Every structure is written in C-alpha cells, then in structure tokens.
C-alpha cells in the first residue's frame, strides 16, 4: 500500500541520493522504513540546474542530468536487491536538493537525509542540505547517523505541546514491535557561589515536571493500549547531554520542533541542533506545525 493507506500518522518515505557514503546509508535506512510502513520509497536526486547556470553549457547540463538518472537507476537497483518487495519511485529534479525533497514529501511524507561528515570534528556536523531541510521542516525529517541499537524508540518530551512527537514515536515503536521510552529531562544548575535551592521549591519543581510527563505518557497508553510505554523523568545540568547519552541505547530518537517553520536561526534550538549533530542513533524531527502533530487533539 502507498502513503494513502499506510498507518495513520506515517506518510511516504522520501530520501535523497547523491552517491556519497552518507547518502547510501540513508537510502538503505529509508528503504527499511518504507518496508515497515508498507509504503513506497521515493528516491530524489537534484542536479540543481534551475535556473540554468551561466557557467554551464547545455551539453554539460544534459550530461549532469544523465549522470543523475544513472545514479538513481543504480541506487534503485541496490534497494531492490535488498528489498525486492518494495516499490521504488525515482525522481530527478532540476532544482535544489531541499526543494526536491520537500516537493516529493508533499504534505505528510517523511524526508530522510544522511549525516555528512568526512572525519575529525567535521564528522560531528550535519551537512548543509540536512540543516536546510531540518530548519525548514513542515513534515518529519530523519537524520540518519550513528548505529541504531534495536530495542526501544526514544522520544524527548516536555509537556502536552509535545504530544505530536510522542504520537509519532509511538507509531514508530509499533512498527518495530518494540517499547516506547518517553524521556523528560529538565535543566538544573547552581550559579557561582550559591547554595542549593530550598528543598521545598526544588520538590515543587520536580512535581511539576513529573505531572507534565505523566500527562503525556498516560494519554499515549490510553490511545495505544497495545504498546509498552516507559516514562523516564530526570534533571540534568545538560539536557542535550542527557538525551545524547540515552541515544546510545535506542533504535530511533524522536524529537519535537518547538518553533515555527522559517529560517535556520529561529527554527533549530540549541537542544534540537545538538541532538541532530551528536546523537548516537538516527534522529527524527517532528515539526510543531506539521499535519497530525497538534498538542492534545
């Protein structure tokens, strides 16, 4: 079945193919995800010749398109060899890679991108295509990085505004037939020379965070009683650090976008960017304003 009949909340899977090792890894992850969803895999390659460059002749543009089509054909053959039951659609676009991926994803698809790094510190950094796609996300985006450890889908949640993230993670856990771990981390720290906060105030803050965590976990358990849900709340001096540590033991880390779509600066907060750059497993970003990602409705 295609996206129209796939499990609610999970649309078509779209992945970029550019021949790099990172992209090949992303393609195979996306293919396995499409098989789990019972849908179709959309392979996209962008030649980025629209508008035509004044430095490229028409013959060079045609050669670029031909090379792109051959790359798509080879990539599709590799996917089919591993997943013969999967339908693969190849899309060659003259525009940029982010634009081509967004068009193929339409309103509900999931975009999959590779993690670009060539070694050293650069291996920790997300490539420009991945950053642009994540920053402007209106549908889910998966950055394939690290070595997934099957056994649990991890979701970072804070309150009822992250119900969309929790629901998406729950559906991913159901597909994989593994438990869902909802993790709520709140920051703590002492200013220089200060004493510990009064115990009563600290206890009240902790109770507030526990209540927020319980609201989300209870609602997921009510909606999906067949799913095993673990709720884990903890305080840490580094919220991103605690989540990165937890990603060591996850098949997938699902996080929610907390800001409106737009430019890079306003859309990727510190925690989100840290997880996209440093997590030890694939990371799925669920935009706050995407279809089906409301708070409690």
CSV table of C-alpha atoms in Angstrom, one decimal:
chain,number,residue,atom,x,y,z
A,1,UNK,CA,0.0,0.0,0.0
A,2,UNK,CA,1.1,3.6,-0.5
A,3,UNK,CA,1.0,6.6,1.8
A,4,UNK,CA,-2.8,7.0,1.4
A,5,UNK,CA,-3.3,3.6,3.1
A,6,UNK,CA,-0.3,3.4,5.4
A,7,UNK,CA,-0.7,3.6,9.2
A,8,UNK,CA,-2.2,6.9,10.3
A,9,UNK,CA,0.5,9.5,11.1
A,10,UNK,CA,3.2,8.0,8.9
A,11,UNK,CA,3.3,9.0,5.3
A,12,UNK,CA,5.5,8.2,2.3
A,13,UNK,CA,9.3,8.0,2.8
A,14,UNK,CA,11.5,10.3,0.7
A,15,UNK,CA,15.3,10.1,0.6
A,16,UNK,CA,18.0,12.0,-1.3
A,17,UNK,CA,20.5,10.1,-3.4
A,18,UNK,CA,23.8,11.7,-4.3
A,19,UNK,CA,26.2,8.8,-4.3
A,20,UNK,CA,28.0,9.7,-1.1
A,21,UNK,CA,28.6,7.0,1.6
A,22,UNK,CA,26.3,9.0,4.0
A,23,UNK,CA,23.5,9.2,1.4
A,24,UNK,CA,23.8,5.4,0.7
A,25,UNK,CA,23.4,4.7,4.4
A,26,UNK,CA,20.4,7.0,4.5
A,27,UNK,CA,18.9,5.3,1.4
A,28,UNK,CA,19.1,1.9,3.0
A,29,UNK,CA,17.6,3.1,6.3
A,30,UNK,CA,14.8,4.8,4.4
A,31,UNK,CA,14.1,1.6,2.4
A,32,UNK,CA,13.8,-0.4,5.6
A,33,UNK,CA,11.5,2.3,7.0
A,34,UNK,CA,9.3,2.2,3.9
A,35,UNK,CA,9.1,-1.6,4.1
A,36,UNK,CA,8.0,-1.3,7.8
A,37,UNK,CA,5.3,1.2,6.7
A,38,UNK,CA,4.1,-0.9,3.8
A,39,UNK,CA,4.6,2.0,1.5
A,40,UNK,CA,6.7,3.3,-1.4
A,41,UNK,CA,10.2,4.6,-1.4
A,42,UNK,CA,10.8,7.9,-3.3
A,43,UNK,CA,14.4,8.4,-4.4
A,44,UNK,CA,15.3,12.0,-5.2
A,45,UNK,CA,18.4,13.3,-7.0
A,46,UNK,CA,18.8,17.0,-7.6
A,47,UNK,CA,21.1,18.3,-10.4
A,48,UNK,CA,20.5,21.9,-9.3
A,49,UNK,CA,20.5,23.5,-12.8
A,50,UNK,CA,17.3,25.5,-12.5
A,51,UNK,CA,17.8,28.3,-13.2
A,52,UNK,CA,20.5,27.4,-15.7
A,53,UNK,CA,24.0,28.4,-14.6
A,54,UNK,CA,25.7,30.9,-16.9
A,55,UNK,CA,28.9,28.8,-16.4
A,56,UNK,CA,27.3,25.5,-17.8
A,57,UNK,CA,26.6,24.7,-21.4
A,58,UNK,CA,23.5,22.9,-22.5
A,59,UNK,CA,25.6,19.8,-23.2
A,60,UNK,CA,27.0,19.9,-19.6
A,61,UNK,CA,23.5,20.3,-18.2
A,62,UNK,CA,22.4,17.3,-20.2
A,63,UNK,CA,25.4,15.2,-19.0
A,64,UNK,CA,24.6,16.2,-15.4
A,65,UNK,CA,21.0,15.0,-15.9
A,66,UNK,CA,22.2,11.8,-17.5
A,67,UNK,CA,24.6,11.1,-14.7
A,68,UNK,CA,21.9,11.8,-12.1
A,69,UNK,CA,19.5,9.4,-13.8
A,70,UNK,CA,22.2,6.7,-13.9
A,71,UNK,CA,22.8,7.3,-10.2
A,72,UNK,CA,19.1,6.9,-9.4
A,73,UNK,CA,19.0,3.7,-11.5
A,74,UNK,CA,21.9,2.2,-9.7
A,75,UNK,CA,20.6,3.2,-6.3
A,76,UNK,CA,17.1,1.8,-7.1
A,77,UNK,CA,18.8,-1.5,-8.2
A,78,UNK,CA,20.7,-1.7,-4.9
A,79,UNK,CA,17.5,-1.1,-2.9
A,80,UNK,CA,15.5,-3.7,-4.9
A,81,UNK,CA,18.3,-6.2,-4.4
A,82,UNK,CA,17.8,-5.9,-0.7
A,83,UNK,CA,14.1,-5.3,-0.6
A,84,UNK,CA,12.5,-6.9,-3.7
A,85,UNK,CA,9.0,-6.4,-2.4
A,86,UNK,CA,9.4,-2.6,-2.2
A,87,UNK,CA,8.2,-0.2,-4.8
A,88,UNK,CA,10.7,2.4,-5.7
A,89,UNK,CA,9.9,5.7,-7.4
A,90,UNK,CA,12.8,7.7,-8.9
A,91,UNK,CA,12.6,11.5,-9.2
A,92,UNK,CA,15.2,13.6,-11.0
A,93,UNK,CA,14.8,17.3,-10.2
A,94,UNK,CA,16.4,20.3,-11.8
A,95,UNK,CA,16.1,22.4,-8.6
A,96,UNK,CA,17.9,22.2,-5.3
A,97,UNK,CA,18.0,19.1,-3.2
A,98,UNK,CA,16.0,20.6,-0.3
A,99,UNK,CA,13.3,21.8,-2.7
A,100,UNK,CA,13.1,18.5,-4.5
A,101,UNK,CA,12.9,16.5,-1.2
A,102,UNK,CA,10.1,18.8,0.1
A,103,UNK,CA,8.1,18.5,-3.2
A,104,UNK,CA,8.4,14.7,-3.1
A,105,UNK,CA,7.3,14.6,0.5
A,106,UNK,CA,4.2,16.7,-0.2
A,107,UNK,CA,2.1,17.4,2.9
A,108,UNK,CA,2.7,14.3,5.0
A,109,UNK,CA,5.8,12.5,3.8
A,110,UNK,CA,8.9,11.8,5.9
A,111,UNK,CA,12.2,13.2,4.5
A,112,UNK,CA,15.4,11.1,5.2
A,113,UNK,CA,18.8,12.7,4.9
A,114,UNK,CA,22.3,11.4,5.5
A,115,UNK,CA,24.7,12.7,8.1
A,116,UNK,CA,27.6,14.4,6.3
A,117,UNK,CA,31.0,14.3,7.8
A,118,UNK,CA,34.4,13.5,6.4
A,119,UNK,CA,36.3,12.7,9.6
A,120,UNK,CA,37.7,14.5,12.6
A,121,UNK,CA,35.4,17.2,14.2
A,122,UNK,CA,33.6,17.6,10.8
A,123,UNK,CA,32.2,14.1,11.3
A,124,UNK,CA,30.0,15.6,14.1
A,125,UNK,CA,28.5,18.2,11.9
A,126,UNK,CA,25.3,17.9,9.8
A,127,UNK,CA,25.7,18.8,6.1
A,128,UNK,CA,24.2,21.9,4.5
A,129,UNK,CA,21.3,20.0,2.9
A,130,UNK,CA,20.4,18.3,6.1
A,131,UNK,CA,20.5,21.6,8.0
A,132,UNK,CA,18.3,23.4,5.4
A,133,UNK,CA,15.8,20.6,5.3
A,134,UNK,CA,15.6,20.3,9.1
A,135,UNK,CA,15.4,24.1,9.6
A,136,UNK,CA,12.5,24.5,7.2
A,137,UNK,CA,10.7,21.3,8.1
A,138,UNK,CA,7.0,21.2,7.8
A,139,UNK,CA,6.9,17.4,7.7
A,140,UNK,CA,9.0,14.9,9.6
A,141,UNK,CA,12.7,14.8,8.9
A,142,UNK,CA,15.1,11.9,9.8
A,143,UNK,CA,18.8,12.4,10.0
A,144,UNK,CA,20.5,9.0,9.7
A,145,UNK,CA,23.5,8.9,11.9
A,146,UNK,CA,25.1,6.6,14.4
A,147,UNK,CA,24.5,2.9,14.8
A,148,UNK,CA,20.9,2.1,15.8
A,149,UNK,CA,20.6,-0.3,18.7
A,150,UNK,CA,17.3,-2.2,18.3
A,151,UNK,CA,15.1,-2.5,21.4
A,152,UNK,CA,13.4,0.8,22.0
A,153,UNK,CA,12.2,4.0,20.4
A,154,UNK,CA,13.2,7.0,22.5
A,155,UNK,CA,11.1,10.2,22.4
A,156,UNK,CA,12.2,13.5,24.1
A,157,UNK,CA,9.1,15.2,25.5
A,158,UNK,CA,8.5,18.1,27.9
A,159,UNK,CA,4.7,18.7,28.1
A,160,UNK,CA,1.4,18.4,26.3
A,161,UNK,CA,2.8,20.5,23.4
A,162,UNK,CA,5.0,17.5,22.5
A,163,UNK,CA,2.0,15.1,22.1
A,164,UNK,CA,2.7,15.1,18.3
A,165,UNK,CA,6.2,14.0,18.9
A,166,UNK,CA,5.1,11.3,21.4
A,167,UNK,CA,2.4,10.0,19.0
A,168,UNK,CA,4.9,9.8,16.1
A,169,UNK,CA,7.4,7.9,18.3
A,170,UNK,CA,4.6,5.6,19.4
A,171,UNK,CA,3.7,4.7,15.8
A,172,UNK,CA,7.4,4.1,15.1
A,173,UNK,CA,7.6,1.8,18.1
A,174,UNK,CA,4.6,-0.1,17.0
A,175,UNK,CA,6.1,-0.6,13.5
A,176,UNK,CA,9.2,-2.0,15.1
A,177,UNK,CA,7.4,-4.0,17.7
A,178,UNK,CA,9.5,-2.5,20.5
A,179,UNK,CA,8.7,-0.5,23.6
A,180,UNK,CA,8.4,3.3,23.6
A,181,UNK,CA,10.6,5.3,26.1
A,182,UNK,CA,9.3,8.8,26.8
A,183,UNK,CA,12.1,10.8,28.3
A,184,UNK,CA,11.6,14.2,30.0
A,185,UNK,CA,14.8,16.0,31.0
A,186,UNK,CA,14.9,19.4,32.7
A,187,UNK,CA,17.9,21.5,33.3
A,188,UNK,CA,19.3,22.3,36.7
A,189,UNK,CA,22.3,24.3,37.8
A,190,UNK,CA,23.7,26.5,40.5
A,191,UNK,CA,25.1,29.9,40.0
A,192,UNK,CA,28.6,30.6,41.2
A,193,UNK,CA,28.9,30.8,44.9
A,194,UNK,CA,25.2,29.9,45.5
A,195,UNK,CA,23.8,27.3,47.9
A,196,UNK,CA,21.5,24.5,46.9
A,197,UNK,CA,17.9,25.7,46.2
A,198,UNK,CA,15.4,25.3,49.1
A,199,UNK,CA,14.2,21.7,49.3
A,200,UNK,CA,10.5,22.7,49.1
A,201,UNK,CA,11.0,24.8,46.0
A,202,UNK,CA,13.0,22.0,44.3
A,203,UNK,CA,10.4,19.4,45.2
A,204,UNK,CA,7.6,21.5,43.8
A,205,UNK,CA,9.6,22.0,40.5
A,206,UNK,CA,10.1,18.2,40.3
A,207,UNK,CA,6.4,17.6,40.9
A,208,UNK,CA,5.5,19.9,38.1
A,209,UNK,CA,7.8,18.1,35.7
A,210,UNK,CA,6.5,14.7,36.8
A,211,UNK,CA,2.9,15.8,36.2
A,212,UNK,CA,3.8,17.0,32.7
A,213,UNK,CA,5.5,13.7,32.0
A,214,UNK,CA,2.6,11.7,33.4
A,215,UNK,CA,0.0,13.6,31.2
A,216,UNK,CA,1.8,12.7,28.0
A,217,UNK,CA,2.5,9.1,29.0
A,218,UNK,CA,-1.0,8.4,30.3
A,219,UNK,CA,-2.6,9.7,27.1
A,220,UNK,CA,-0.3,7.6,24.9
A,221,UNK,CA,-1.2,4.5,27.0
A,222,UNK,CA,-4.9,5.3,26.7
A,223,UNK,CA,-4.7,5.8,22.9
A,224,UNK,CA,-2.4,2.7,22.2
A,225,UNK,CA,-3.0,0.1,25.0
A,226,UNK,CA,-1.1,-2.5,23.0
A,227,UNK,CA,2.1,-0.5,23.2
A,228,UNK,CA,4.5,-0.9,26.1
A,229,UNK,CA,5.4,2.7,27.3
A,230,UNK,CA,8.1,3.6,29.8
A,231,UNK,CA,8.2,7.1,31.2
A,232,UNK,CA,11.5,8.5,32.5
A,233,UNK,CA,12.0,11.9,34.1
A,234,UNK,CA,15.3,13.2,35.2
A,235,UNK,CA,17.1,16.5,35.9
A,236,UNK,CA,20.5,17.2,34.4
A,237,UNK,CA,23.0,20.1,34.1
A,238,UNK,CA,22.8,19.4,30.3
A,239,UNK,CA,19.5,18.5,28.7
A,240,UNK,CA,21.1,17.7,25.3
A,241,UNK,CA,23.9,15.7,27.0
A,242,UNK,CA,21.4,13.5,28.9
A,243,UNK,CA,19.4,12.8,25.7
A,244,UNK,CA,22.6,12.1,23.7
A,245,UNK,CA,23.7,9.6,26.4
A,246,UNK,CA,20.3,7.9,26.2
A,247,UNK,CA,20.5,7.7,22.4
A,248,UNK,CA,23.3,5.1,22.9
A,249,UNK,CA,20.6,2.5,23.6
A,250,UNK,CA,17.9,3.5,21.1
A,251,UNK,CA,16.8,2.4,17.6
A,252,UNK,CA,15.5,5.9,16.9
A,253,UNK,CA,15.3,9.2,18.8
A,254,UNK,CA,12.2,11.3,18.1
A,255,UNK,CA,12.2,15.0,19.0
A,256,UNK,CA,9.7,17.7,18.5
A,257,UNK,CA,10.2,21.1,16.8
A,258,UNK,CA,9.3,23.8,19.2
A,259,UNK,CA,9.2,26.8,16.9
A,260,UNK,CA,7.5,27.9,13.7
A,261,UNK,CA,9.0,27.0,10.2
A,262,UNK,CA,11.3,29.6,8.8
A,263,UNK,CA,14.9,30.4,8.7
A,264,UNK,CA,17.7,28.4,10.3
A,265,UNK,CA,18.3,30.6,13.3
A,266,UNK,CA,14.7,30.8,14.6
A,267,UNK,CA,13.8,27.1,14.0
A,268,UNK,CA,16.6,24.9,15.3
A,269,UNK,CA,17.1,25.5,19.0
A,270,UNK,CA,20.2,24.5,20.9
A,271,UNK,CA,18.8,21.1,22.1
A,272,UNK,CA,17.4,20.2,18.7
A,273,UNK,CA,20.6,21.1,16.9
A,274,UNK,CA,22.8,19.3,19.5
A,275,UNK,CA,20.8,16.1,19.0
A,276,UNK,CA,20.9,16.3,15.2
A,277,UNK,CA,24.6,16.8,15.4
A,278,UNK,CA,25.6,14.4,18.2
A,279,UNK,CA,23.1,11.6,18.8
A,280,UNK,CA,24.3,8.0,18.5
A,281,UNK,CA,21.2,6.8,16.5
A,282,UNK,CA,19.0,8.2,13.8
A,283,UNK,CA,17.0,11.2,14.8
A,284,UNK,CA,13.5,12.1,13.7
A,285,UNK,CA,12.4,15.7,14.0
A,286,UNK,CA,8.7,16.2,14.2
A,287,UNK,CA,7.8,19.9,13.3
A,288,UNK,CA,5.5,21.6,15.7
A,289,UNK,CA,3.1,22.7,13.0
A,290,UNK,CA,3.0,19.6,10.8
A,291,UNK,CA,-0.1,17.6,9.9
A,292,UNK,CA,-1.3,15.4,12.7
A,293,UNK,CA,1.1,17.0,15.2
A,294,UNK,CA,-1.2,19.0,17.4
A,295,UNK,CA,-1.0,19.1,21.2
A,296,UNK,CA,-3.8,17.1,22.7
A,297,UNK,CA,-6.4,16.8,19.9
